[in-house]
């Protein structure tokens, strides 16, 4: 499977003979340098460029082109070489663009001898730079890896080669440019641009540029047990730039080209109509939304954002994504914002890491040179290294702040437009709540944010029907004021969070299509359960004691058995008369108190088999309380999606694996919205049962 890299990410290489494929929106010069274990090129003989295109194990193109294929044989590279940097530069000859910010983001793919992609990287975030280190292949413990670098240089190839420690940088850059100019003189002129009619007539026959599939990252470990995953789109997302619209992540796709000095469309190329899978599942292949009956197969395009004025970014628009309905477009837009924030933060963090590693390397070189210990040379070199580090970090932060500002603007437009299923409890849409006629695509179970901007919250939307149960953790966690609540307070907060989640699920389902059962063996959750009990939305009173636990679990496990037998027998309609076909939610409080071994087995069965047949589990429990069962319950905890009643950074995105802080959906203090919604849902249920 192709690994789609972000800046700073690495990936092991399983092949020795490779081909590095480069695609750009305009002709670029491809070159490469070899470095030893100290990271320095030993001289001009370790540089390949159009004027000297061949070295043992490495060959580059002799001229500038929009597409390159570099042949690499790692087994033939000298043993002294520990790193190979792939360089791209805009040619000075030919009258083309002078900066990468005016062209499409270059795309680099590393493939095996059979053409299968091993890793790919879209170089984003470039502006005034005219040369860039695209990727590096490096040796680590007798194995080779590839790392996405994306480090640009405004001074062109000369500055880049100088930074790699080559004293003949200017001569090498001149030789490369002269070879490119000779190649341009021999090349056939490009055909004139086609007219609109010509382009339209050839549109259907022009094959699209192949794009890599995204890899899925996950956070593992005791403190990062969940993964918010989504479907990755076909081309790498781009860090924001000026002029972005529709997602805050503004970069043109690799196939886009613009004239020198022109503007480009920064609309996010990864905004896809395919909805991501539920949290904790790997991202499946991209899927197009199914077309309604009688409709064409292709989904409608997203609405265009309002044009900007005086070169300013276009104003964001709610629903600026593809989809058949506004609900689907908003859903896809929210997930696009989620990915945008993940990607741009990854670019910022990797840029900071690069700046720190570069400063450490330069400081080490100063300390290792005895000459720097005499006079003020050492102090000057250290100050220069620290100044360069500060400049790189400031540039990265400025780019991040620009992206965050665009995403914040989009969030301020999208949040008020969200339907009830996607909205916060303080959204005015709940004041006019009416029981829906159809099940929505997804439901909001909280918000997510990153420490770079804790005020930018991304709605956490989970597809319906739920494919995993929920675990509201009442264990030991830090409260917002950094103190640790006692056991009673933790259970109370967890139970209140469970009631809020259950109320939202009840509210978004049509009348008669969602039933809720409660197991509260000791009655400790009676106060928190009061809104559900008093409004009459429960299927029955909360089950208490061992007998109540056994009765509820037996009825639900029997229901699962019946539906499974009907489905497997090919007769899903052959269920007993009066069988309630609605989705069912079981809330379990204070587990494992009141549960014997048989009840625990039934609970595990419901967690594993229930979601497929419409029986869902919501556990309110402290894992330490069930420690006596040992590893027996490990599969149960892993099968559930862990949520907390207070902010906690235990969830990870599927793109780069950031630790996201989860914010539970909190009902505003003094608000009667929960009572209003549950009362309306209970009345609709009574009318439906008549």
XYZ file of C-alpha atoms in Angstrom:
690
model
C 0.000 0.000 0.000
C 1.271 3.472 -0.862
C 2.406 5.576 2.087
C 1.357 9.185 1.528
C 3.863 11.233 3.489
C 3.608 14.642 5.094
C 6.602 16.891 5.676
C 9.081 15.260 8.047
C 7.490 11.801 7.899
C 9.588 8.798 6.866
C 8.824 5.353 5.466
C 10.990 2.227 5.057
C 11.920 1.144 1.537
C 11.411 -2.519 0.718
C 13.178 -2.322 -2.667
C 16.775 -1.560 -3.660
C 16.137 -0.624 -7.277
C 13.801 2.360 -7.357
C 12.322 4.935 -9.656
C 11.546 8.415 -8.384
C 8.716 9.983 -10.375
C 8.220 13.728 -10.296
C 5.206 15.629 -11.611
C 4.869 19.396 -11.617
C 2.692 21.974 -13.303
C 5.614 23.397 -15.294
C 9.113 22.322 -16.388
C 11.495 21.837 -13.462
C 15.139 20.799 -13.176
C 15.773 17.547 -11.308
C 19.087 16.947 -9.546
C 20.447 14.948 -6.629
C 23.278 15.077 -4.129
C 25.020 12.367 -2.139
C 26.090 12.935 1.453
C 28.218 11.040 3.957
C 27.335 10.107 7.526
C 27.909 13.718 8.654
C 25.346 14.984 6.139
C 27.799 16.775 3.860
C 28.466 16.300 0.152
C 32.202 15.710 -0.404
C 32.417 17.634 -3.665
C 31.117 18.169 -7.163
C 31.617 14.470 -7.915
C 28.763 13.705 -5.519
C 26.249 15.878 -7.397
C 24.156 14.743 -10.375
C 22.432 17.363 -12.532
C 21.527 17.864 -16.203
C 25.163 18.707 -17.013
C 26.493 15.578 -15.260
C 23.479 13.287 -15.144
C 25.036 9.949 -14.169
C 26.722 8.576 -11.040
C 27.033 4.956 -9.902
C 23.521 3.904 -8.911
C 21.881 7.193 -9.895
C 20.761 8.950 -13.082
C 18.717 12.112 -13.671
C 17.200 13.754 -16.740
C 19.344 15.949 -19.008
C 16.735 18.702 -19.393
C 13.904 20.487 -17.614
C 10.519 18.803 -17.834
C 7.163 18.778 -16.100
C 7.573 15.036 -15.485
C 10.760 13.226 -14.493
C 11.745 9.644 -13.775
C 14.973 9.238 -11.814
C 16.568 5.779 -11.759
C 18.125 4.798 -8.411
C 19.987 1.602 -7.512
C 20.749 1.750 -3.797
C 22.872 -1.370 -4.053
C 25.253 0.363 -6.469
C 25.697 3.531 -4.429
C 29.103 3.765 -2.693
C 29.272 2.545 0.896
C 30.422 5.977 2.051
C 27.080 7.478 0.994
C 24.492 7.632 3.760
C 22.007 10.051 2.247
C 20.636 10.939 -1.183
C 18.764 14.236 -1.573
C 16.420 14.730 -4.538
C 16.400 18.390 -5.626
C 13.983 20.364 -7.793
C 14.584 23.831 -9.225
C 12.811 26.170 -11.589
C 14.949 26.839 -14.682
C 16.093 30.413 -15.312
C 15.875 29.915 -19.079
C 12.647 29.506 -21.008
C 10.621 32.380 -19.557
C 8.788 30.174 -17.060
C 7.684 31.000 -13.516
C 10.346 32.162 -11.081
C 8.829 30.829 -7.851
C 7.073 27.646 -6.796
C 4.246 29.619 -5.224
C 2.967 30.444 -8.725
C 2.729 26.827 -9.900
C 1.027 23.644 -8.826
C 2.475 21.770 -5.874
C 5.086 19.281 -7.169
C 4.299 15.619 -6.588
C 6.985 12.989 -5.897
C 6.432 9.227 -5.860
C 8.973 6.513 -5.052
C 8.164 3.303 -6.929
C 9.604 -0.187 -7.158
C 10.917 -1.855 -10.312
C 7.392 -3.045 -11.132
C 5.977 0.478 -10.968
C 4.158 -0.044 -7.641
C 4.247 3.096 -5.507
C 6.013 2.682 -2.170
C 5.675 6.255 -0.911
C 4.535 9.622 -2.223
C 4.701 13.247 -1.167
C 3.059 16.439 -2.407
C 5.368 19.394 -1.705
C 3.164 22.101 -0.260
C 3.634 25.456 1.429
C 6.137 26.873 -1.083
C 5.954 30.554 -2.061
C 8.998 32.597 -3.089
C 11.276 29.551 -3.266
C 12.752 28.562 -6.635
C 14.582 25.425 -5.467
C 13.569 22.730 -3.005
C 14.865 19.553 -1.412
C 11.932 17.282 -2.222
C 12.745 13.995 -0.482
C 15.782 12.266 0.921
C 16.716 8.599 0.888
C 18.889 7.741 3.865
C 20.629 4.689 5.274
C 19.689 3.594 8.780
C 21.153 0.383 10.241
C 21.827 -1.223 6.847
C 18.314 -0.365 5.641
C 17.073 2.527 3.520
C 14.219 4.867 4.245
C 12.614 7.801 2.473
C 11.742 11.055 4.240
C 9.562 13.902 2.957
C 11.587 17.132 3.330
C 10.025 19.970 1.312
C 12.697 22.528 2.337
C 12.655 25.438 -0.119
C 15.262 28.095 -0.979
C 14.464 31.516 -2.404
C 18.049 31.829 -3.651
C 17.607 28.946 -6.052
C 19.942 26.061 -6.719
C 23.021 28.020 -5.676
C 21.710 28.672 -2.162
C 20.479 25.093 -1.851
C 23.850 23.580 -2.812
C 25.672 26.010 -0.540
C 23.484 24.917 2.339
C 24.573 21.351 1.687
C 28.180 22.399 2.235
C 29.367 22.543 -1.378
C 31.977 25.234 -1.972
C 31.475 24.982 -5.764
C 27.742 25.664 -5.464
C 27.676 28.581 -7.919
C 29.667 26.673 -10.559
C 27.468 23.589 -10.241
C 24.264 25.652 -10.516
C 25.632 27.438 -13.607
C 26.578 24.123 -15.246
C 23.088 22.763 -14.608
C 21.440 25.898 -16.042
C 23.632 25.819 -19.170
C 22.744 22.179 -19.785
C 19.050 23.001 -19.388
C 19.338 25.936 -21.819
C 20.968 23.658 -24.415
C 18.190 21.124 -23.915
C 15.532 23.782 -24.399
C 17.185 24.884 -27.643
C 16.930 21.306 -28.940
C 13.402 20.672 -27.745
C 10.198 20.963 -29.765
C 8.099 24.010 -28.929
C 4.941 23.360 -26.973
C 1.697 23.593 -28.943
C -0.369 26.754 -28.527
C -3.112 26.693 -25.889
C -6.355 25.104 -27.007
C -9.505 27.123 -27.320
C -12.399 26.561 -24.966
C -14.242 24.520 -27.580
C -11.173 22.359 -28.198
C -10.683 21.774 -24.505
C -14.327 20.853 -24.107
C -14.199 18.407 -26.995
C -11.154 16.649 -25.533
C -12.257 16.725 -21.915
C -13.783 13.286 -21.870
C -10.834 11.595 -23.557
C -8.078 13.186 -21.451
C -6.983 10.643 -18.804
C -6.791 12.011 -15.278
C -3.495 12.064 -13.517
C -3.222 9.079 -11.154
C -3.164 10.009 -7.498
C -1.897 8.036 -4.520
C -4.121 6.645 -1.801
C -3.570 7.920 1.686
C -2.108 5.872 4.483
C -3.814 5.535 7.805
C -2.093 6.529 11.035
C -3.253 5.674 14.493
C -2.257 6.539 18.056
C -1.567 3.470 20.131
C -0.960 3.254 23.838
C -2.725 3.544 27.124
C -3.383 7.245 26.798
C -4.380 7.244 23.129
C -6.870 4.450 22.763
C -9.176 5.894 20.149
C -8.752 6.865 16.543
C -10.929 9.262 14.665
C -10.552 8.011 11.161
C -11.717 9.190 7.796
C -11.486 8.418 4.175
C -8.368 9.887 2.694
C -8.755 11.524 -0.649
C -6.671 11.101 -3.747
C -4.036 13.765 -3.465
C -2.187 15.163 -0.547
C -3.781 18.063 1.306
C -2.080 21.380 1.080
C -1.080 23.851 3.760
C -3.033 27.037 3.504
C -1.949 29.948 1.451
C -3.485 33.230 0.507
C -6.648 33.008 -1.384
C -7.965 29.839 0.202
C -11.608 29.014 0.258
C -13.722 26.142 1.224
C -11.602 24.555 3.806
C -8.834 26.673 5.002
C -6.277 24.492 3.278
C -5.426 26.135 0.151
C -3.285 24.480 -2.449
C -3.731 23.620 -6.000
C -3.564 19.976 -6.927
C -0.510 18.644 -8.706
C -2.149 18.805 -12.118
C -2.953 22.516 -11.978
C -0.756 25.052 -13.738
C -0.828 28.800 -13.944
C 1.227 31.434 -15.725
C 4.202 32.976 -14.012
C 3.198 35.488 -11.417
C -0.457 34.495 -11.743
C -2.839 33.295 -9.075
C -3.857 29.743 -8.388
C -6.992 28.181 -6.981
C -6.260 27.233 -3.409
C -9.367 25.107 -2.990
C -8.430 21.970 -1.066
C -7.890 19.066 -3.508
C -8.635 16.498 -0.795
C -12.255 17.581 -0.244
C -13.982 14.361 -1.247
C -17.612 13.279 -1.315
C -16.728 9.972 0.339
C -17.613 10.017 4.053
C -14.974 8.675 6.431
C -15.588 5.483 8.405
C -16.422 5.549 12.087
C -13.625 6.105 14.629
C -11.244 3.252 15.230
C -11.612 1.721 11.757
C -8.989 1.953 8.986
C -9.877 4.272 6.144
C -11.370 2.205 3.287
C -10.904 2.991 -0.410
C -12.584 6.187 -1.521
C -16.261 5.794 -2.297
C -18.504 8.051 -4.302
C -21.898 8.814 -2.787
C -24.612 6.636 -4.193
C -26.844 8.473 -6.603
C -30.553 8.663 -5.867
C -32.875 6.845 -8.180
C -33.003 8.446 -11.606
C -30.012 10.696 -10.906
C -26.640 10.679 -12.690
C -23.797 8.770 -11.094
C -21.576 11.792 -10.425
C -22.367 13.880 -7.318
C -23.190 17.548 -7.695
C -20.325 19.957 -7.346
C -19.824 22.055 -4.277
C -21.142 25.605 -4.374
C -18.527 28.151 -5.329
C -17.224 30.448 -2.657
C -17.820 34.136 -3.016
C -14.925 35.765 -4.860
C -12.500 37.811 -2.856
C -11.672 41.455 -3.491
C -8.289 43.083 -3.973
C -6.484 39.766 -3.882
C -7.982 38.781 -0.551
C -9.047 35.171 0.086
C -12.518 34.202 -1.047
C -15.105 34.203 1.705
C -15.908 30.738 3.083
C -19.320 29.259 2.338
C -21.274 26.740 4.409
C -21.720 23.556 2.412
C -18.608 24.148 0.307
C -18.125 20.441 -0.464
C -19.649 17.860 -2.754
C -22.797 15.940 -1.858
C -26.402 15.319 -2.814
C -27.879 17.346 0.021
C -26.856 20.233 2.239
C -26.515 17.781 5.127
C -24.055 15.644 3.165
C -22.121 18.693 1.949
C -21.790 20.017 5.495
C -20.688 16.593 6.703
C -17.979 16.399 4.040
C -16.949 19.992 4.695
C -16.480 19.345 8.409
C -14.307 16.328 7.689
C -12.345 18.402 5.190
C -11.724 20.999 7.899
C -10.652 18.228 10.262
C -8.088 16.968 7.765
C -6.942 20.491 6.892
C -6.162 21.220 10.525
C -4.351 17.900 10.943
C -2.206 18.432 7.863
C -1.273 22.056 8.420
C -0.352 21.321 12.053
C 1.788 18.410 10.901
C 3.584 20.707 8.455
C 4.218 23.250 11.228
C 5.501 20.678 13.702
C 7.781 19.051 11.146
C 9.145 22.465 10.149
C 9.943 23.218 13.791
C 11.591 19.812 14.178
C 13.636 20.447 11.045
C 14.741 23.841 12.355
C 15.767 22.347 15.705
C 17.671 19.447 14.164
C 19.425 21.832 11.787
C 20.433 24.113 14.646
C 21.731 21.167 16.683
C 23.738 19.971 13.695
C 25.281 23.403 13.150
C 26.087 23.776 16.855
C 27.724 20.346 16.860
C 29.859 21.387 13.902
C 30.936 24.520 15.752
C 31.917 22.531 18.832
C 33.795 19.936 16.796
C 35.945 22.556 15.031
C 38.972 23.526 17.197
C 39.336 26.797 15.280
C 35.996 28.024 16.621
C 37.366 27.964 20.159
C 39.743 30.824 19.412
C 38.394 34.346 19.364
C 34.765 35.092 18.767
C 34.184 32.780 15.797
C 32.391 30.192 17.897
C 30.065 32.700 19.505
C 29.238 34.223 16.139
C 28.507 30.802 14.623
C 26.244 29.886 17.533
C 24.359 33.157 17.264
C 23.959 32.633 13.522
C 22.591 29.113 14.060
C 20.111 30.332 16.662
C 19.029 33.228 14.444
C 18.460 30.864 11.523
C 16.443 28.577 13.807
C 14.288 31.485 15.003
C 13.731 32.651 11.423
C 12.607 29.196 10.269
C 10.276 28.772 13.243
C 8.786 32.229 12.711
C 8.152 31.447 9.050
C 6.480 28.162 9.966
C 4.340 29.864 12.612
C 3.285 32.588 10.192
C 2.153 29.944 7.710
C 0.302 28.075 10.439
C -1.391 31.248 11.691
C -2.560 32.008 8.160
C -4.061 28.526 7.874
C -5.669 28.740 11.303
C -7.217 32.097 10.449
C -8.798 30.643 7.323
C -10.113 27.623 9.189
C -11.477 29.851 11.940
C -13.304 31.960 9.370
C -14.770 28.824 7.831
C -15.771 27.433 11.222
C -17.604 30.659 12.067
C -19.631 30.263 8.874
C -20.216 26.511 9.086
C -21.146 26.200 12.777
C -24.387 28.256 12.635
C -25.489 26.397 9.488
C -25.235 22.907 10.983
C -28.432 20.855 11.380
C -29.486 19.679 14.827
C -27.658 16.341 14.571
C -24.369 18.190 13.941
C -24.966 21.231 16.168
C -23.809 22.046 19.683
C -26.401 22.152 22.442
C -26.194 25.960 22.517
C -27.083 26.271 18.820
C -30.436 28.052 18.289
C -31.523 25.217 15.994
C -32.470 23.211 19.098
C -34.983 25.845 20.201
C -37.136 24.979 17.198
C -36.519 21.253 17.457
C -38.951 18.856 15.825
C -38.556 15.089 15.653
C -36.943 14.273 12.275
C -38.589 12.131 9.634
C -35.337 10.506 8.496
C -32.176 9.249 10.167
C -29.300 11.718 9.588
C -25.936 10.740 8.148
C -24.092 11.346 11.398
C -24.333 12.672 14.917
C -22.071 15.015 16.860
C -20.497 13.444 19.939
C -18.239 16.326 20.904
C -15.488 18.576 19.577
C -11.795 18.110 18.778
C -8.948 20.596 18.955
C -5.146 20.775 18.942
C -2.888 22.713 21.326
C -1.709 25.045 18.527
C -5.174 26.674 18.646
C -7.422 25.427 21.454
C -10.197 27.811 20.387
C -10.606 26.257 16.933
C -12.976 23.351 17.543
C -13.808 20.757 14.892
C -17.148 18.943 15.335
C -16.630 15.236 15.981
C -19.197 13.652 13.656
C -19.813 9.897 13.850
C -21.709 8.036 11.147
C -25.095 6.493 11.912
C -26.011 3.820 12.686
C -23.207 3.396 15.186
C -20.739 0.703 14.226
C -19.083 0.571 17.654
C -20.325 0.871 21.166
C -19.381 3.797 23.408
C -17.422 3.693 26.639
C -17.857 6.718 28.902
C -14.781 6.443 31.100
C -15.429 7.165 34.761
C -11.837 6.293 35.662
C -9.072 8.507 36.920
C -8.467 11.514 34.688
C -7.424 15.083 35.318
C -10.269 17.562 35.584
C -10.092 20.906 33.695
C -8.564 22.664 36.723
C -5.746 20.039 36.786
C -7.104 18.433 39.952
C -8.326 14.851 40.196
C -11.978 14.357 41.075
C -12.933 11.721 43.632
C -14.619 8.485 42.577
C -18.157 9.726 43.262
C -17.644 12.916 41.295
C -16.130 11.000 38.394
C -19.099 8.629 38.207
C -21.552 11.522 38.351
C -19.848 13.397 35.515
C -19.591 10.249 33.426
C -23.260 9.428 33.892
C -24.319 12.970 32.990
C -22.211 12.738 29.823
C -23.853 9.409 28.967
C -27.314 10.936 29.367
C -26.362 13.846 27.089
C -25.102 11.419 24.424
C -28.234 9.275 24.738
C -30.484 12.341 24.512
C -28.802 13.427 21.291
C -29.193 9.959 19.770
C -32.867 9.917 20.761
C -33.326 13.391 19.270
C -31.858 12.614 15.849
C -33.812 9.409 15.202
C -37.407 9.428 13.925
C -40.158 8.462 16.359
C -40.305 4.728 16.962
C -36.897 4.002 15.435
C -34.698 4.193 18.522
C -35.253 2.621 21.936
C -33.150 3.093 25.083
C -32.674 0.612 27.934
C -30.793 1.307 31.168
C -29.045 -1.020 33.609
C -28.301 0.676 36.939
C -27.722 -2.201 39.392
C -27.374 -0.115 42.564
C -29.438 2.890 41.488
C -26.402 5.160 41.787
C -27.228 6.938 38.547
C -30.809 7.855 39.418
C -30.151 11.589 39.635
C -28.326 11.799 36.301
C -30.949 9.580 34.643
C -33.823 11.788 35.770
C -34.253 13.620 32.401
C -34.632 10.284 30.574
C -36.928 8.758 33.208
C -39.233 11.732 33.807
C -39.836 12.480 30.125
C -40.733 8.857 29.383
C -38.291 8.242 26.537
C -36.961 5.001 28.011
C -38.264 1.637 26.862
C -38.784 0.757 30.518
C -37.648 1.786 33.999
C -33.914 1.379 34.736
C -33.115 -2.230 35.638
C -31.784 -2.657 39.167
C -30.335 -5.607 41.033
C -29.005 -8.877 39.665
C -32.453 -9.964 38.452
C -32.979 -6.763 36.488
C -29.538 -7.035 34.915
C -30.179 -10.641 33.848
C -33.616 -9.800 32.395
C -32.451 -6.909 30.190
C -29.364 -8.736 28.947
C -31.380 -11.895 28.165
C -33.959 -9.957 26.129
C -31.336 -8.089 24.111
C -29.157 -11.144 23.450
C -32.269 -13.033 22.320
C -33.065 -10.155 19.985
C -29.579 -10.314 18.479
C -29.920 -14.092 18.004
C -33.301 -13.754 16.276
C -32.154 -11.078 13.843
C -28.943 -12.926 13.043
C -30.823 -16.160 12.313
C -33.303 -14.323 10.080
C -30.553 -12.555 8.145
C -28.406 -15.640 7.754
C -31.423 -17.655 6.649
C -32.185 -15.138 3.918
C -35.517 -14.207 5.483
C -35.040 -10.888 7.292
C -38.810 -10.271 7.202
C -39.617 -13.559 8.934
C -39.350 -12.148 12.453
C -42.000 -12.848 15.106
C -45.185 -10.718 14.989
C -44.863 -7.531 16.994
C -41.083 -7.615 16.852
C -39.698 -4.126 17.481
C -37.362 -3.400 14.562
C -36.078 -0.124 16.021
C -32.437 0.435 16.879
C -31.755 -0.263 20.555
C -29.283 1.386 22.923
C -28.302 -0.208 26.239
C -26.796 2.139 28.849
C -24.852 0.220 31.513
C -23.916 2.134 34.640
C -21.363 1.181 37.272
C -20.018 -1.930 35.550
C -19.073 -4.579 36.754
C -21.109 -4.169 39.968
C -24.138 -6.478 39.829
C -22.738 -8.578 36.963
C -22.001 -12.277 37.340
C -19.922 -14.284 34.865
C -22.921 -15.057 32.654
C -23.908 -11.381 32.504
C -20.342 -10.402 31.588
C -20.360 -12.955 28.753
C -23.684 -11.616 27.470
C -22.353 -8.072 27.600
C -19.311 -9.025 25.527
C -21.623 -10.746 23.057
C -23.729 -7.598 22.676
C -20.618 -5.467 22.171
C -19.311 -7.777 19.434
C -22.483 -8.822 17.603
C -25.017 -6.155 18.517
C -24.061 -3.204 16.263
C -24.509 -5.252 13.077
C -28.147 -5.963 13.976
C -29.074 -2.652 15.602
C -28.219 -3.220 19.278
C -25.723 -0.707 20.637
C -23.889 -0.534 23.935
C -22.975 2.498 26.059
C -20.821 1.579 29.039
C -20.276 3.944 31.953
C -17.387 2.300 33.757
C -13.937 2.538 35.274
C -11.631 -0.042 33.754
C -9.780 -0.430 37.042
C -12.991 -1.606 38.726
C -13.026 -4.585 36.356
C -9.324 -5.389 36.809
C -10.213 -8.630 38.594
C -11.312 -10.115 35.271
C -7.789 -9.666 33.921
C -7.304 -9.924 30.143
C -10.770 -11.465 29.737
C -12.305 -8.025 29.225
C -9.553 -6.551 27.072
C -11.501 -7.320 23.847
C -14.540 -5.555 25.343
C -12.662 -2.310 26.020
C -10.983 -2.413 22.612
C -14.320 -2.868 20.843
C -15.749 0.316 22.384
C -14.979 3.905 21.508
C -13.642 5.614 24.623
C -15.072 9.041 25.478
C -14.464 11.083 28.598
C -16.757 13.452 30.531
C -13.972 16.076 30.677
C -11.477 17.247 28.031
C -8.828 14.620 27.351
C -6.277 14.076 24.548
C -6.873 10.367 23.893
C -8.108 10.430 20.287
C -5.965 10.410 17.132
C -6.658 11.348 13.533
C -6.103 8.844 10.686
C -3.756 11.029 8.634
C -0.777 11.951 10.804
C -1.734 10.587 14.219
C -1.950 13.818 16.236
C -3.191 13.529 19.797
C -6.465 15.508 19.674
C -8.132 16.892 22.753
C -11.700 15.641 22.957
C -14.309 18.029 24.363
C -17.580 16.366 25.452
C -20.879 17.974 24.395
C -21.824 20.081 27.392
C -25.344 21.408 27.958
C -25.098 25.132 28.857
C -25.625 25.757 32.596
C -29.248 26.558 33.358
C -30.401 25.570 29.879
C -33.621 23.586 29.466
C -32.697 22.372 26.002
C -32.304 18.751 27.123
C -35.742 18.771 28.759
C -37.291 20.443 25.696
C -35.802 17.953 23.241
C -36.643 14.860 25.293
C -40.200 16.055 25.933
C -40.745 16.573 22.205
C -39.259 13.156 21.420
C -41.422 11.450 24.063
C -44.588 13.100 22.707
C -43.752 11.993 19.168
C -43.142 8.465 20.414
C -46.526 8.359 22.175
C -48.255 9.562 19.008
C -46.430 6.941 16.952
C -47.477 4.126 19.315
C -51.183 4.965 19.106
